Short mmCIF file of C-alpha atoms in Angstrom, two decimals:
data_model
loop_
_atom_site.label_atom_id
_atom_site.label_comp_id
_atom_site.label_asym_id
_atom_site.label_seq_id
_atom_site.Cartn_x
_atom_site.Cartn_y
_atom_site.Cartn_z
CA MET A 1 0.20 -0.12 -0.17
CA LEU A 2 2.50 2.29 0.88
CA ASP A 3 4.36 1.82 -2.59
CA LEU A 4 0.81 2.59 -4.36
CA PHE A 5 0.36 5.54 -2.23
CA ASN A 6 3.83 7.03 -2.89
CA LYS A 7 2.84 6.46 -6.89
CA ILE A 8 -0.34 8.54 -6.60
CA LEU A 9 1.33 11.29 -4.78
CA GLY A 10 4.27 11.56 -7.12
CA ALA A 11 2.05 10.94 -10.14
CA GLY A 12 -0.40 13.89 -8.18
CA HIS A 13 -3.38 11.89 -9.76
CA PHE A 14 -6.35 10.70 -7.38
CA PRO A 15 -7.53 7.48 -9.09
CA LEU A 16 -11.08 8.50 -10.25
CA SER A 17 -12.32 5.20 -9.36
CA TRP A 18 -11.83 5.78 -5.58
CA SER A 19 -13.79 9.04 -5.87
CA GLU A 20 -17.19 7.24 -6.57
CA GLY A 21 -19.08 5.92 -3.97
CA VAL A 22 -22.73 4.52 -3.03
CA ILE A 23 -24.61 7.01 -0.76
CA VAL A 24 -27.25 5.09 1.49
CA PRO A 25 -29.59 7.09 3.86
CA VAL A 26 -29.51 6.58 7.45
CA PHE A 27 -31.85 7.48 9.34
CA LYS A 28 -31.54 9.72 12.32
CA LYS A 29 -34.91 9.98 14.61
CA LYS A 30 -38.35 11.05 14.63
CA ASP A 31 -40.83 10.32 11.66
CA PRO A 32 -39.52 7.83 9.48
CA CYS A 33 -41.44 9.02 6.37
CA ASP A 34 -40.00 12.65 6.64
CA VAL A 35 -36.83 13.02 4.38
CA HIS A 36 -35.10 15.46 6.26
CA ASN A 37 -34.71 12.88 9.07
CA TYR A 38 -32.37 10.55 6.96
CA ARG A 39 -28.50 11.75 6.35
CA GLY A 40 -26.54 10.28 3.21
CA ILE A 41 -23.62 8.12 4.35
CA THR A 42 -21.40 7.55 1.17
CA LEU A 43 -19.45 4.13 1.10
CA VAL A 44 -16.35 4.29 -0.99
CA SER A 45 -12.94 2.22 -1.55
CA CYS A 46 -11.25 0.77 1.41
CA LEU A 47 -8.18 2.10 -0.05
CA SER A 48 -9.77 5.61 -0.96
CA LYS A 49 -10.52 5.89 2.80
CA ILE A 50 -7.03 4.41 4.40
CA PHE A 51 -5.01 6.78 1.73
CA THR A 52 -7.55 10.18 2.83
CA SER A 53 -7.26 9.18 6.34
CA GLU A 54 -3.24 9.42 6.07
CA ILE A 55 -3.11 12.36 4.52
CA ASN A 56 -5.70 14.17 6.91
CA LYS A 57 -2.72 12.67 9.65
CA ARG A 58 -0.31 14.32 7.94
CA LEU A 59 -2.56 17.37 7.54
CA ASN A 60 -3.67 17.64 11.56
CA TYR A 61 -0.28 16.97 12.70
CA TRP A 62 1.03 19.86 10.16
CA VAL A 63 -1.53 22.41 11.15
CA GLU A 64 -1.50 21.74 15.03
CA ASN A 65 2.65 21.51 15.39
CA ASP A 66 3.29 24.32 13.07
CA ASP A 67 0.21 26.35 14.84
CA ILE A 68 -1.23 27.09 11.30
CA LEU A 69 -4.77 27.32 12.94
CA SER A 70 -5.96 29.83 15.26
CA ASP A 71 -6.81 28.96 19.19
CA ASP A 72 -10.57 30.23 18.47
CA GLN A 73 -10.70 27.00 15.72
CA TYR A 74 -12.92 24.66 17.46
CA CYS A 75 -14.30 22.80 14.73
CA PHE A 76 -12.79 19.60 13.12
CA ARG A 77 -9.72 19.84 15.84
CA LYS A 78 -8.83 16.83 18.32
CA GLY A 79 -9.49 17.71 21.92
CA ARG A 80 -11.83 20.87 21.04
CA THR A 81 -15.64 20.93 21.22
CA THR A 82 -18.36 22.97 20.88
CA VAL A 83 -18.93 22.95 24.33
CA ASP A 84 -15.05 24.70 24.58
CA ALA A 85 -16.40 27.57 22.27
CA ILE A 86 -19.47 27.83 24.52
CA PHE A 87 -17.49 27.80 27.53
CA VAL A 88 -15.37 30.57 25.82
CA LEU A 89 -18.19 32.40 24.85
CA LYS A 90 -20.03 32.53 28.36
CA ALA A 91 -17.13 33.56 29.89
CA PHE A 92 -16.53 36.55 27.63
CA ILE A 93 -20.47 37.37 28.19
CA ASP A 94 -19.89 36.87 32.02
CA THR A 95 -16.40 39.59 31.62
CA ILE A 96 -18.48 41.88 29.57
CA LEU A 97 -21.87 42.04 31.54
CA SER A 98 -19.87 42.44 35.28
CA GLU A 99 -18.02 45.56 33.77
CA LYS A 100 -21.49 46.97 33.02
CA GLY A 101 -20.38 47.08 29.20
CA ARG A 102 -22.35 46.74 26.13
CA LEU A 103 -22.39 43.31 24.05
CA PHE A 104 -23.56 42.71 20.71
CA CYS A 105 -23.48 39.22 19.52
CA ALA A 106 -24.53 37.38 15.95
CA PHE A 107 -25.15 34.07 15.54
CA VAL A 108 -24.91 32.08 11.90
CA ASP A 109 -26.48 29.24 10.92
CA MET A 110 -24.07 27.36 8.92
CA THR A 111 -26.04 24.07 8.86
CA HIS A 112 -25.52 23.73 4.61
CA ALA A 113 -22.00 25.85 4.59
CA PHE A 114 -19.95 22.79 3.39
CA ASP A 115 -22.55 22.45 0.62
CA THR A 116 -21.62 26.21 -0.91
CA VAL A 117 -18.04 26.03 -0.28
CA TYR A 118 -16.08 27.64 -3.23
CA LEU A 119 -13.69 25.25 -4.22
CA ASN A 120 -11.28 26.92 -6.14
CA GLY A 121 -10.94 29.58 -3.54
CA LEU A 122 -10.54 26.71 -0.53
CA TRP A 123 -7.47 24.98 -3.45
CA LEU A 124 -5.43 28.05 -3.53
CA LYS A 125 -5.99 29.08 0.51
CA LEU A 126 -4.40 25.40 1.26
CA PHE A 127 -1.72 26.27 -1.54
CA LYS A 128 -1.22 29.81 -0.01
CA THR A 129 -1.15 28.09 3.77
CA GLY A 130 1.66 25.76 2.52
CA VAL A 131 0.01 22.80 1.41
CA TYR A 132 2.23 21.69 -1.67
CA CYS A 133 1.65 18.62 -3.56
CA LYS A 134 1.43 17.55 -7.43
CA MET A 135 -2.73 17.43 -6.78
CA LEU A 136 -3.18 20.59 -5.04
CA LEU A 137 -1.02 22.29 -7.81
CA LYS A 138 -3.44 20.58 -10.47
CA TYR A 139 -6.27 21.92 -8.47
CA VAL A 140 -5.13 25.60 -7.84
CA PHE A 141 -3.40 26.05 -11.05
CA SER A 142 -6.49 24.87 -13.35
CA SER A 143 -9.80 25.53 -13.90
CA GLU A 144 -10.74 22.21 -13.76
CA ILE A 145 -12.23 20.53 -10.19
CA MET A 146 -11.78 16.99 -10.09
CA CYS A 147 -14.79 15.71 -7.48
#
C-alpha cells in the first residue's frame, strides 16, 4: 500500500474510481416518512479511505505542530468541541456584563455551509498556507476541479 500511495502522490493523480461512492440513507430520528430525518452516508473504496485518512493525519499533525490555525478554531480539531467554544463565549459574556459593558452578538446558521464552499478558493488558500503537492497544484492552477 505504501508503494501505491507514494505513486499516487508522485503522479499527482487521485484514482477516479476512488472518488466514486454509493450514498446510503441512514435514519436519524423522529418520523421515518420524512426525508429530512435521514442523512446520507457515502460508501467508498477502502483504499480511498485509508489513503485520505493518512493525508488527514499528516495535515492535522502539520496544522497543530506548526501553529497554523487560530486558537479560536474549534471545529474539526482533536480535543476541542463546541462545548469549549460555548464555555469561552459564556466567560466573555460574563466579563463584559460584570464590567457593565455593552455586548452585541450575531449567530450564523452554518447548516449547509459545506455544500456551498468555493472549491477553487479553498485549493488556493491551502496552497498559500503552505500545503504543496502535485495533486493540489493541479487544482490551484487549473480551472478543472476533479471531485
